[in-house]
Amino acid sequence: MFTTNYLSDPKRIHENRESSRSYYLPYAPTDDHDNSSRVLSLNGFWRFRYFPSHLDIEKEQFFSDEFWQNSNRIPVPSNWQMEGYGKPHYTNIQYPFPINPSYTFSEIPVGVYRCDFSCDPQKMQQFFRFEGVDNCFALYLNGMYIGFSKGSRNPAEFDVTAYIQKGENQLVIEVFQWSDSSYIEDQDMWWLSGIFREVALLSRPKECIWDFQIQTSFDSNYENGILTIDFPKIHGNQLACEIFLEKEAIVFQKKIVIDKDNHCFSFPVVSPKKWTAETPELYRLRLVTSEEEICQEIGFREVALLENKICINGKPILFKGVNHHEFHETKGRALPKGFLEEEIQLIKQAHFNAIRAAHYPHSPEFYQLCDRYGLYVMDEADLECHGIGSTGDQNFLSSNQEWKEAYLDRMKQMVERDKNYTSIVIWSVGNESGNGTNHEAMIRWCREKDPTRLIHHEGESRDCLSKTDGRYVKDVQQADFNSRMYATIQELQEVVDNPKVIKPYILCEYGHAMGNGPGSLKEYWEMFYKEPQLQGGFLWEWKDQGIKAKREGQLTYLYGGDFGDIPNDYNFVLDGLMTPDLQPSPSYFDIQRQQEPITIDFSSYEVGKIILRNRNQFKDLLGMKCCFEMKQDQEVLARKIVTVNLPHEKDAEITLPRDLLNTEKGNLLKVLIFDDQKALHGKLANIVASMPVEGFSLPEPEPDLLIFNEIQDDAKILLLQHGTNYLRVDKVTGKWQFMNEQQDIYLASPESIFWRPTTNNDFISSETWREYGVDRMLTNVMNCSIVANDSEKLKLSLREAIGPAGKFWHIEQTSTITFFKDGRVIYEISGEPKNNYPLTVPRIGLVWQLHKQFDKTCWSGKGPIETYADTDNGSYFDVFSQATDELSFRYLYPQESGNHCQTKWATFKADSQLALKFQGSDSFNFSVHPYSVAAIDSAQHLHELKKADRYYLYIDYQQHGIGSRSCGPDVLDKYQLHLQKYHYQFEVRIKGV
């Protein structure tokens, strides 16, 4: 009988819970497969009462009408914190309670649920099945105690045949927010409680299949298959069963009899269609007994280690993976219908072929979708005790025998439930929980239960690091392959070069996608494609876990600490490729580019050819459309569409259409590959690439430039008329303003800037930059002189010393500014750092204040979204047009964004036909924001950003790279902006009315 003592006893894992089984829904023989009469869903609104302390209630009260008089209604599934009870709490590593295993809090919040339902058992067995309850729970039916279970992300099933009654029934669930099991559920995510997955009442005949296990294999040529079905447990002594394997039609039909001595059966299948992530061919398996039918989708695939390579169907594969948490912006871990499928579709469009279920078994729907859409899954046990490392011993629990059964239960629950999903190719023993004897027990059990899949144990890989220099020096022994988190490019090369590391090597986490970043994905993928031992990785992570809220009348997203949750790990929960509402961040397009199945090689352009390469390992790409465009800036001079067929792992040389090459004015060749298929799995996201060709250069000054007419020229001021506008130049300070007759300033002279709003990945570098005072640079004008003043131009020379107060360093900068009467302003800037200056700075450039009427932007260079030195973000060269307000991505934690690399020119237009065009002798960076650097840098949420009455335009010589230092390697040296001598030049062209 359950008592609250169970909440601090790791040996008390469950009571009266049925043995674990594979997931399926039972059907009556006459049922439509879309709707089972044997499953009574209890999802809906339940009565609910929340208590801050378990000491505040007596179980006897649960069954009185008086107890429920003050109850509210709560949706099931849901997390009660997301419904207004208690508060969400975010931690990454640290526990939210004192570390004293196996105790958490002396007073534990409780949610008590009640569901009244009606049923007719009809002499059948009755089972309650809970797919997920956080953290643990006891259940009562019609006033009788039924059982208890721990394991938040694992199912629990209870036989209630003896307690259920025909007609009305009352189910009461008592859910506890904390227990000893919280110590091994310390994943990097929100602590959220309640019944958050489906609840159902299952009706089963007295004689039925309880569990079955499917395995597929191939002959030595991977031509013919073998389907093996084991029935480890049935209800009844003997059970007749008819097996159907179907795909469009019946492949085979077999009759068997199952008993304790005869429960494993194998069937040959001639030339089955093979399942891979690229070709997710599925069959329907039906197990039919006299009173029940079970359906399961299966694929024929075999995973194995062959010649020290992870192979699918005999061929080494490359994991293009992502880590995925179950989370919704307003529902927490209770995902709305259709949400998971929308995520999976977006994951496939980014060319991912693998998912790590981080860091717990996901809902059954997740694996069904991965089977259908084609994704290799690393299924992970609901096990993490990262915070226990603060004891000084990461194996404090993992080698503790008192916790052994709790560890084993996590592994058994996952494997038993998920063993029949084709997409699962790897079992993981958990995350960030050390490498202890309890893990060894998990691995031994798993290998005996399921020898057909590989085993992942990143904790063991940590023990393969040298204790002297931290290098990876040897293979894992228990796991099937080496696995690391956030390893550097250098480590990847060292592993490849080390003869003692032979097993495959993957990154179970890399490319920490927190805020702006990660950088250098290109370098990782160059290594993965080049070195067969490096079999890819799983990017961290899919989606920001921000909680949607309204603050100061604006929508915003909240993170650790915003709910008064102490201790917390702040905004570390915002580290995904997608925003919580599934809007792609720029880095989504970066990883999409790196993982594209088709590459476009322009190296043979000079001989009128390009090379297309199909990187797919199994799937031919047939009937692809290839659109060629020869452009001159925005104008398409010639266009041609051809159909191409690309066999997997093959190149195709495409001869460029002659009419494209005969265009003399063309300066940009653009190639678009798209797919007309509408099949569920076949449609390919568009692939775009472009190449500047001869002639891609700055155009001549436009004929519609307005001439400057001199109005005033004295010792201090030069005033020039430009159409209906004016240019005012201060000859003493070098400052100038472009304004209208009402003296509304359209554009003012710029200020030098070396700071940027820090990104999440800047957090180490920014400490150094702030220490050097880069964020508070002051400018002293040392000299301003007129170099030339004639009928054609005015040239000023400006010498400045730019540096921080109280620091012994500065930059000597000389700017030559030339105002031409034909409407051009040319800047030529040189700088040199002096004395004890920092090694790097965030940026070198100028900031301009731009009137809000310039609300349209057009530029030639990389786009259409932001790019930095080490983040390509799926960009290509072209001419792009966009609303000025939309040039920057709104990261949930405000930071640097919206930069555009390798820009040739950028034009800012107003409705009045007035335009300002910036162009460089070399390419430059530009960005525009409706907020100042200081405003962005000080804001911690979206709602704290208040738009200014102007735009801030940044024309940068260079910017520092992005990197992945929020949790991983810093910016590679080649992408760092080293502070040294610099020189750049550009011009402003004023076009107007």
mmCIF file with all atom_site columns, C-alpha atoms in Angstrom, residues 490-606:
data_model
loop_
_atom_site.group_PDB
_atom_site.id
_atom_site.type_symbol
_atom_site.label_atom_id
_atom_site.label_alt_id
_atom_site.label_comp_id
_atom_site.label_asym_id
_atom_site.label_entity_id
_atom_site.label_seq_id
_atom_site.pdbx_PDB_ins_code
_atom_site.Cartn_x
_atom_site.Cartn_y
_atom_site.Cartn_z
_atom_site.occupancy
_atom_site.B_iso_or_equiv
_atom_site.pdbx_formal_charge
_atom_site.auth_seq_id
_atom_site.auth_comp_id
_atom_site.auth_asym_id
_atom_site.auth_atom_id
_atom_site.pdbx_PDB_model_num
ATOM 1   C CA . GLN A 1 490 ? 41.018 19.853 -33.890 1.00 0.00 ? 490 GLN A CA 1
ATOM 2   C CA . GLU A 1 491 ? 39.789 16.897 -31.812 1.00 0.00 ? 491 GLU A CA 1
ATOM 3   C CA . LEU A 1 492 ? 38.035 15.417 -34.839 1.00 0.00 ? 492 LEU A CA 1
ATOM 4   C CA . GLN A 1 493 ? 41.306 15.488 -36.758 1.00 0.00 ? 493 GLN A CA 1
ATOM 5   C CA . GLU A 1 494 ? 43.233 14.020 -33.819 1.00 0.00 ? 494 GLU A CA 1
ATOM 6   C CA . VAL A 1 495 ? 40.749 11.141 -33.565 1.00 0.00 ? 495 VAL A CA 1
ATOM 7   C CA . VAL A 1 496 ? 41.120 10.358 -37.254 1.00 0.00 ? 496 VAL A CA 1
ATOM 8   C CA . ASP A 1 497 ? 44.904 10.406 -36.909 1.00 0.00 ? 497 ASP A CA 1
ATOM 9   C CA . ASN A 1 498 ? 44.983 8.258  -33.737 1.00 0.00 ? 498 ASN A CA 1
ATOM 10  C CA . PRO A 1 499 ? 45.491 4.532  -34.486 1.00 0.00 ? 499 PRO A CA 1
ATOM 11  C CA . LYS A 1 500 ? 44.179 3.654  -31.008 1.00 0.00 ? 500 LYS A CA 1
ATOM 12  C CA . VAL A 1 501 ? 40.729 5.050  -31.828 1.00 0.00 ? 501 VAL A CA 1
ATOM 13  C CA . ILE A 1 502 ? 39.217 2.579  -34.276 1.00 0.00 ? 502 ILE A CA 1
ATOM 14  C CA . LYS A 1 503 ? 35.489 2.491  -33.573 1.00 0.00 ? 503 LYS A CA 1
ATOM 15  C CA . PRO A 1 504 ? 33.118 4.961  -35.226 1.00 0.00 ? 504 PRO A CA 1
ATOM 16  C CA . TYR A 1 505 ? 33.016 8.441  -33.737 1.00 0.00 ? 505 TYR A CA 1
ATOM 17  C CA . ILE A 1 506 ? 29.973 10.700 -33.657 1.00 0.00 ? 506 ILE A CA 1
ATOM 18  C CA . LEU A 1 507 ? 29.012 13.938 -31.940 1.00 0.00 ? 507 LEU A CA 1
ATOM 19  C CA . CYS A 1 508 ? 25.835 13.310 -29.943 1.00 0.00 ? 508 CYS A CA 1
ATOM 20  C CA . GLU A 1 509 ? 25.771 17.083 -29.419 1.00 0.00 ? 509 GLU A CA 1
ATOM 21  C CA . TYR A 1 510 ? 27.492 19.817 -31.436 1.00 0.00 ? 510 TYR A CA 1
ATOM 22  C CA . GLY A 1 511 ? 26.743 23.243 -32.850 1.00 0.00 ? 511 GLY A CA 1
ATOM 23  C CA . HIS A 1 512 ? 24.993 24.707 -29.800 1.00 0.00 ? 512 HIS A CA 1
ATOM 24  C CA . ALA A 1 513 ? 22.258 26.759 -31.501 1.00 0.00 ? 513 ALA A CA 1
ATOM 25  C CA . MET A 1 514 ? 21.808 29.378 -28.796 1.00 0.00 ? 514 MET A CA 1
ATOM 26  C CA . GLY A 1 515 ? 20.822 32.784 -30.117 1.00 0.00 ? 515 GLY A CA 1
ATOM 27  C CA . ASN A 1 516 ? 22.893 33.938 -33.063 1.00 0.00 ? 516 ASN A CA 1
ATOM 28  C CA . GLY A 1 517 ? 24.834 30.884 -34.134 1.00 0.00 ? 517 GLY A CA 1
ATOM 29  C CA . PRO A 1 518 ? 26.319 28.340 -34.164 1.00 0.00 ? 518 PRO A CA 1
ATOM 30  C CA . GLY A 1 519 ? 29.320 29.211 -36.272 1.00 0.00 ? 519 GLY A CA 1
ATOM 31  C CA . SER A 1 520 ? 31.622 26.966 -38.291 1.00 0.00 ? 520 SER A CA 1
ATOM 32  C CA . LEU A 1 521 ? 29.060 24.316 -39.230 1.00 0.00 ? 521 LEU A CA 1
ATOM 33  C CA . LYS A 1 522 ? 30.776 24.275 -42.609 1.00 0.00 ? 522 LYS A CA 1
ATOM 34  C CA . GLU A 1 523 ? 34.046 23.096 -41.065 1.00 0.00 ? 523 GLU A CA 1
ATOM 35  C CA . TYR A 1 524 ? 32.316 20.298 -39.156 1.00 0.00 ? 524 TYR A CA 1
ATOM 36  C CA . TRP A 1 525 ? 30.603 19.038 -42.274 1.00 0.00 ? 525 TRP A CA 1
ATOM 37  C CA . GLU A 1 526 ? 33.746 19.200 -44.335 1.00 0.00 ? 526 GLU A CA 1
ATOM 38  C CA . MET A 1 527 ? 35.250 16.798 -41.800 1.00 0.00 ? 527 MET A CA 1
ATOM 39  C CA . PHE A 1 528 ? 32.191 14.526 -41.726 1.00 0.00 ? 528 PHE A CA 1
ATOM 40  C CA . TYR A 1 529 ? 32.075 14.237 -45.509 1.00 0.00 ? 529 TYR A CA 1
ATOM 41  C CA . LYS A 1 530 ? 35.821 13.703 -45.762 1.00 0.00 ? 530 LYS A CA 1
ATOM 42  C CA . GLU A 1 531 ? 36.546 11.173 -42.995 1.00 0.00 ? 531 GLU A CA 1
ATOM 43  C CA . PRO A 1 532 ? 34.579 7.867  -42.977 1.00 0.00 ? 532 PRO A CA 1
ATOM 44  C CA . GLN A 1 533 ? 35.283 7.265  -39.259 1.00 0.00 ? 533 GLN A CA 1
ATOM 45  C CA . LEU A 1 534 ? 33.425 10.461 -38.380 1.00 0.00 ? 534 LEU A CA 1
ATOM 46  C CA . GLN A 1 535 ? 29.830 9.394  -38.910 1.00 0.00 ? 535 GLN A CA 1
ATOM 47  C CA . GLY A 1 536 ? 28.130 12.717 -38.320 1.00 0.00 ? 536 GLY A CA 1
ATOM 48  C CA . GLY A 1 537 ? 26.420 14.243 -35.350 1.00 0.00 ? 537 GLY A CA 1
ATOM 49  C CA . PHE A 1 538 ? 23.289 15.546 -33.670 1.00 0.00 ? 538 PHE A CA 1
ATOM 50  C CA . LEU A 1 539 ? 23.029 19.321 -33.532 1.00 0.00 ? 539 LEU A CA 1
ATOM 51  C CA . TRP A 1 540 ? 21.872 20.891 -30.262 1.00 0.00 ? 540 TRP A CA 1
ATOM 52  C CA . GLU A 1 541 ? 18.984 21.538 -30.382 1.00 0.00 ? 541 GLU A CA 1
ATOM 53  C CA . TRP A 1 542 ? 15.820 21.691 -32.437 1.00 0.00 ? 542 TRP A CA 1
ATOM 54  C CA . LYS A 1 543 ? 13.783 24.383 -30.707 1.00 0.00 ? 543 LYS A CA 1
ATOM 55  C CA . ASP A 1 544 ? 13.934 27.160 -28.122 1.00 0.00 ? 544 ASP A CA 1
ATOM 56  C CA . GLN A 1 545 ? 12.018 26.192 -24.993 1.00 0.00 ? 545 GLN A CA 1
ATOM 57  C CA . GLY A 1 546 ? 10.750 29.685 -24.201 1.00 0.00 ? 546 GLY A CA 1
ATOM 58  C CA . ILE A 1 547 ? 7.329  30.043 -22.591 1.00 0.00 ? 547 ILE A CA 1
ATOM 59  C CA . LYS A 1 548 ? 5.015  32.406 -24.438 1.00 0.00 ? 548 LYS A CA 1
ATOM 60  C CA . ALA A 1 549 ? 3.599  35.279 -22.399 1.00 0.00 ? 549 ALA A CA 1
ATOM 61  C CA . LYS A 1 550 ? 2.328  38.840 -22.671 1.00 0.00 ? 550 LYS A CA 1
ATOM 62  C CA . ARG A 1 551 ? 4.292  41.606 -20.968 1.00 0.00 ? 551 ARG A CA 1
ATOM 63  C CA . GLU A 1 552 ? 3.708  45.348 -21.302 1.00 0.00 ? 552 GLU A CA 1
ATOM 64  C CA . GLY A 1 553 ? 1.117  44.618 -23.969 1.00 0.00 ? 553 GLY A CA 1
ATOM 65  C CA . GLN A 1 554 ? 3.552  42.688 -26.147 1.00 0.00 ? 554 GLN A CA 1
ATOM 66  C CA . LEU A 1 555 ? 4.110  39.023 -26.855 1.00 0.00 ? 555 LEU A CA 1
ATOM 67  C CA . THR A 1 556 ? 7.374  37.779 -25.447 1.00 0.00 ? 556 THR A CA 1
ATOM 68  C CA . TYR A 1 557 ? 9.065  34.584 -24.289 1.00 0.00 ? 557 TYR A CA 1
ATOM 69  C CA . LEU A 1 558 ? 10.136 33.774 -20.747 1.00 0.00 ? 558 LEU A CA 1
ATOM 70  C CA . TYR A 1 559 ? 12.985 31.666 -19.442 1.00 0.00 ? 559 TYR A CA 1
ATOM 71  C CA . GLY A 1 560 ? 14.700 30.677 -16.197 1.00 0.00 ? 560 GLY A CA 1
ATOM 72  C CA . GLY A 1 561 ? 14.178 33.175 -13.380 1.00 0.00 ? 561 GLY A CA 1
ATOM 73  C CA . ASP A 1 562 ? 11.175 34.886 -14.961 1.00 0.00 ? 562 ASP A CA 1
ATOM 74  C CA . PHE A 1 563 ? 8.818  32.976 -12.674 1.00 0.00 ? 563 PHE A CA 1
ATOM 75  C CA . GLY A 1 564 ? 10.767 33.574 -9.483  1.00 0.00 ? 564 GLY A CA 1
ATOM 76  C CA . ASP A 1 565 ? 12.250 30.099 -9.903  1.00 0.00 ? 565 ASP A CA 1
ATOM 77  C CA . ILE A 1 566 ? 15.428 29.945 -7.828  1.00 0.00 ? 566 ILE A CA 1
ATOM 78  C CA . PRO A 1 567 ? 17.967 28.535 -8.511  1.00 0.00 ? 567 PRO A CA 1
ATOM 79  C CA . ASN A 1 568 ? 17.779 28.742 -12.295 1.00 0.00 ? 568 ASN A CA 1
ATOM 80  C CA . ASP A 1 569 ? 19.975 28.632 -15.358 1.00 0.00 ? 569 ASP A CA 1
ATOM 81  C CA . TYR A 1 570 ? 18.637 31.815 -16.930 1.00 0.00 ? 570 TYR A CA 1
ATOM 82  C CA . ASN A 1 571 ? 18.244 31.843 -20.707 1.00 0.00 ? 571 ASN A CA 1
ATOM 83  C CA . PHE A 1 572 ? 20.177 28.641 -21.427 1.00 0.00 ? 572 PHE A CA 1
ATOM 84  C CA . VAL A 1 573 ? 16.843 27.078 -22.353 1.00 0.00 ? 573 VAL A CA 1
ATOM 85  C CA . LEU A 1 574 ? 16.739 29.262 -25.496 1.00 0.00 ? 574 LEU A CA 1
ATOM 86  C CA . ASP A 1 575 ? 19.153 27.248 -27.614 1.00 0.00 ? 575 ASP A CA 1
ATOM 87  C CA . GLY A 1 576 ? 17.337 25.934 -30.664 1.00 0.00 ? 576 GLY A CA 1
ATOM 88  C CA . LEU A 1 577 ? 17.212 26.231 -34.432 1.00 0.00 ? 577 LEU A CA 1
ATOM 89  C CA . MET A 1 578 ? 13.531 27.168 -34.223 1.00 0.00 ? 578 MET A CA 1
ATOM 90  C CA . THR A 1 579 ? 11.601 29.618 -32.111 1.00 0.00 ? 579 THR A CA 1
ATOM 91  C CA . PRO A 1 580 ? 8.948  28.006 -29.885 1.00 0.00 ? 580 PRO A CA 1
ATOM 92  C CA . ASP A 1 581 ? 6.257  28.833 -32.472 1.00 0.00 ? 581 ASP A CA 1
ATOM 93  C CA . LEU A 1 582 ? 8.297  26.967 -35.120 1.00 0.00 ? 582 LEU A CA 1
ATOM 94  C CA . GLN A 1 583 ? 9.744  29.935 -36.978 1.00 0.00 ? 583 GLN A CA 1
ATOM 95  C CA . PRO A 1 584 ? 13.170 29.013 -38.391 1.00 0.00 ? 584 PRO A CA 1
ATOM 96  C CA . SER A 1 585 ? 16.143 30.978 -37.099 1.00 0.00 ? 585 SER A CA 1
ATOM 97  C CA . PRO A 1 586 ? 18.921 31.849 -39.575 1.00 0.00 ? 586 PRO A CA 1
ATOM 98  C CA . SER A 1 587 ? 20.958 28.846 -38.387 1.00 0.00 ? 587 SER A CA 1
ATOM 99  C CA . TYR A 1 588 ? 18.182 26.524 -39.597 1.00 0.00 ? 588 TYR A CA 1
ATOM 100 C CA . PHE A 1 589 ? 19.140 27.496 -43.131 1.00 0.00 ? 589 PHE A CA 1
ATOM 101 C CA . ASP A 1 590 ? 22.832 27.082 -42.350 1.00 0.00 ? 590 ASP A CA 1
ATOM 102 C CA . ILE A 1 591 ? 22.480 23.443 -41.316 1.00 0.00 ? 591 ILE A CA 1
ATOM 103 C CA . GLN A 1 592 ? 20.035 22.923 -44.178 1.00 0.00 ? 592 GLN A CA 1
ATOM 104 C CA . ARG A 1 593 ? 22.760 24.055 -46.590 1.00 0.00 ? 593 ARG A CA 1
ATOM 105 C CA . GLN A 1 594 ? 25.429 21.819 -45.042 1.00 0.00 ? 594 GLN A CA 1
ATOM 106 C CA . GLN A 1 595 ? 23.180 18.750 -45.194 1.00 0.00 ? 595 GLN A CA 1
ATOM 107 C CA . GLU A 1 596 ? 21.756 19.264 -48.679 1.00 0.00 ? 596 GLU A CA 1
ATOM 108 C CA . PRO A 1 597 ? 21.585 16.021 -50.652 1.00 0.00 ? 597 PRO A CA 1
ATOM 109 C CA . ILE A 1 598 ? 22.576 17.847 -53.847 1.00 0.00 ? 598 ILE A CA 1
ATOM 110 C CA . THR A 1 599 ? 25.692 19.959 -54.205 1.00 0.00 ? 599 THR A CA 1
ATOM 111 C CA . ILE A 1 600 ? 26.322 22.386 -57.045 1.00 0.00 ? 600 ILE A CA 1
ATOM 112 C CA . ASP A 1 601 ? 29.920 22.652 -58.240 1.00 0.00 ? 601 ASP A CA 1
ATOM 113 C CA . PHE A 1 602 ? 30.800 25.691 -60.403 1.00 0.00 ? 602 PHE A CA 1
ATOM 114 C CA . SER A 1 603 ? 34.459 24.760 -60.921 1.00 0.00 ? 603 SER A CA 1
ATOM 115 C CA . SER A 1 604 ? 33.865 23.808 -64.570 1.00 0.00 ? 604 SER A CA 1
ATOM 116 C CA . TYR A 1 605 ? 31.948 26.972 -65.446 1.00 0.00 ? 605 TYR A CA 1
ATOM 117 C CA . GLU A 1 606 ? 34.747 28.241 -67.687 1.00 0.00 ? 606 GLU A CA 1
#
